[in-house]
Coordinates of C-alpha atoms and ligand atoms in Angstrom, one line a residue:
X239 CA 133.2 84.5 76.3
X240 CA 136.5 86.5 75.7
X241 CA 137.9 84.3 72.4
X242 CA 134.9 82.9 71.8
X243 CA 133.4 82.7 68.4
X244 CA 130.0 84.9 68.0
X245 CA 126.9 83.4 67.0
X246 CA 126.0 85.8 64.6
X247 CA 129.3 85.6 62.5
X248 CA 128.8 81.6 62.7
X249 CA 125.5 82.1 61.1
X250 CA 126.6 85.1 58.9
X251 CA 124.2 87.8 59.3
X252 CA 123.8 90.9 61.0
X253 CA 123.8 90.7 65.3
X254 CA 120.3 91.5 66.3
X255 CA 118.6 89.8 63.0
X256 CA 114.4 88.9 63.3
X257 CA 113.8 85.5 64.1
X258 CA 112.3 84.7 61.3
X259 CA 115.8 85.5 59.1
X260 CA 117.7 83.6 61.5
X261 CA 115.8 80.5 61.7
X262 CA 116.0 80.9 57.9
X263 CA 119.3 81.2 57.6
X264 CA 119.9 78.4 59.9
X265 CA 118.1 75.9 57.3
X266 CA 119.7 77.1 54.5
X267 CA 122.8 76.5 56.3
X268 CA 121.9 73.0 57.5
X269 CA 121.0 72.1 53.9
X270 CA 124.3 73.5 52.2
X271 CA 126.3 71.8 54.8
X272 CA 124.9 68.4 55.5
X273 CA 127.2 66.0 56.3
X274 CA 125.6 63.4 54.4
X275 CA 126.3 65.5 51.0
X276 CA 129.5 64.6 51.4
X277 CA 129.4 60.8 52.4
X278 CA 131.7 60.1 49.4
X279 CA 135.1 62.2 51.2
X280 CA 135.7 61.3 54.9
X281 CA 137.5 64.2 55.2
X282 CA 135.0 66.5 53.9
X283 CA 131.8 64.8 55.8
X284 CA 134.5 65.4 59.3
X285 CA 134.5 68.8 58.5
X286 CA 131.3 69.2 57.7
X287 CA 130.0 68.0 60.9
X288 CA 132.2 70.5 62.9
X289 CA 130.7 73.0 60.8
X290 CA 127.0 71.7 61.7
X291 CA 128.1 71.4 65.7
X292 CA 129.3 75.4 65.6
X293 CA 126.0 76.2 63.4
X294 CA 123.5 74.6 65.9
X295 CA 125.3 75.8 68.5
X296 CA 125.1 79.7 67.0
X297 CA 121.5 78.8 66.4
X298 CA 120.6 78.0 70.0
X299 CA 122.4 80.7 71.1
X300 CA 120.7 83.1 69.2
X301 CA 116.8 81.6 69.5
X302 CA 117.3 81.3 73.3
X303 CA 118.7 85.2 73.7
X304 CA 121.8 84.6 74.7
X305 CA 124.3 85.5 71.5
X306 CA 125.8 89.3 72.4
X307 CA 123.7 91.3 70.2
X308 CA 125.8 94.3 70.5
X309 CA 128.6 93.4 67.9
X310 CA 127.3 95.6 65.1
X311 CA 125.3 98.3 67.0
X312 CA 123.5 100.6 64.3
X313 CA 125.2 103.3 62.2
X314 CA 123.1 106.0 63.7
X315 CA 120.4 106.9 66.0
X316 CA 119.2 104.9 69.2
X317 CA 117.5 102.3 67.9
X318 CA 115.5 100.1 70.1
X319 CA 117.0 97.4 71.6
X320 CA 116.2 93.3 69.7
X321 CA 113.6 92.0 71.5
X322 CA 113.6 87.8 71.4
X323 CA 110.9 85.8 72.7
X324 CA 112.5 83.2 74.9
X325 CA 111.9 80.3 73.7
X326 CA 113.4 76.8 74.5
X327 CA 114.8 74.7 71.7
X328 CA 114.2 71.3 71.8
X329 CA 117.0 69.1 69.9
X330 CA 114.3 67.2 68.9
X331 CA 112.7 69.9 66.8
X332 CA 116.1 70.2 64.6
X333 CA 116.0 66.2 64.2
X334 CA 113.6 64.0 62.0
X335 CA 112.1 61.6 64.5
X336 CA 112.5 58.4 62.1
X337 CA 115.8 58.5 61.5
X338 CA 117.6 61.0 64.2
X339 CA 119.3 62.9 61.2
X340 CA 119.4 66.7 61.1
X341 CA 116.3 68.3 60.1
X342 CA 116.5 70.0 56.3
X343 CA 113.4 70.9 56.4
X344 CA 109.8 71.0 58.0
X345 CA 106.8 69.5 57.2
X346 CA 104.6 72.4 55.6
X347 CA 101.1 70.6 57.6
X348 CA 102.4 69.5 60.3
X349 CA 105.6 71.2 61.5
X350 CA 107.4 67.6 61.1
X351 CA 111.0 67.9 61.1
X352 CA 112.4 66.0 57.7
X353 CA 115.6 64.7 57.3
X354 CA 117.2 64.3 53.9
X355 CA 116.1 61.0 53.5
X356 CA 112.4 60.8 54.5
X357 CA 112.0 64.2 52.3
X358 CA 114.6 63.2 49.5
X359 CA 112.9 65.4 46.8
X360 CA 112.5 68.0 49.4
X361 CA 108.8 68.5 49.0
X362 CA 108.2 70.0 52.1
X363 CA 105.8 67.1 53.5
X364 CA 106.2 64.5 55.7
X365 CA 105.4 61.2 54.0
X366 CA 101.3 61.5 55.8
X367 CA 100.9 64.9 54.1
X368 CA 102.6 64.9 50.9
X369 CA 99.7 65.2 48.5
X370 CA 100.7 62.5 46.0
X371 CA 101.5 59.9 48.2
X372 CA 104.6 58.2 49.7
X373 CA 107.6 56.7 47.9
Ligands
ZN439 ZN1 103.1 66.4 57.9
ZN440 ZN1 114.3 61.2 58.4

């Protein structure tokens, strides 16, 4: 993909980055850029969602093995090459189901994806497992 953008950059950490810190870096990314904390400026909530279309894009790239991970190669000594379980990502799994928004966050019990709206104080819990009750 000669003058294509690289997943990693996108996402802003090091090619070849654990799981783990990329999926965490991909939520923390979703949350600082939600379109919907910028609902007041047109402008800004356009841009944002550009942003959020290149960052799911880098983050499917990455998850399902295909970002180049030979960008940065390390600054001495073979190391052994980034292994990545493939795994398939299912949109749905970075969208709450109720209301089709991006995901902010997951559901500590049940793995839920949760929008900003059905986890507005961010929690952590879908509305069946947050332990004082719904709004
Ligand atoms: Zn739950
Ligand atoms: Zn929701």
């Amino acid at each position: 993909m000669a003058g294509g953008k690289n997943a990693w950059t996108v996402l802003g950490i090091p090619a070849g980055s654990p799981p783990e810190m990329v999926r965490a870096q991909y939520l923390r990314l979703v949350r600082v850029n939600h379109p919907d904390r910028f609902a007041a400026d047109p402008v800004e909530r356009a841009r944002h969602e550009e942003l959020m279309k290149d960052i799911t894009w880098a983050y499917q790239e990455i998850v399902q093995g295909r970002a180049d991970v030979k960008v940065s190669p390390p600054p001495r000594g073979p190391a052994a090459p980034p292994r990545y379980t493939r795994t398939t990502v299912n949109p749905r799994d970075l969208q709450c189901r109720r209301h089709g928004r991006w995901a902010v966050g997951y559901c500590t019990a049940c793995n839920t994806p949760l929008c900003s709206r059905c986890d507005e104080a961010l929690t952590g819990y879908c509305d069946a497992h947050r332990p004082w009750g719904g709004f």
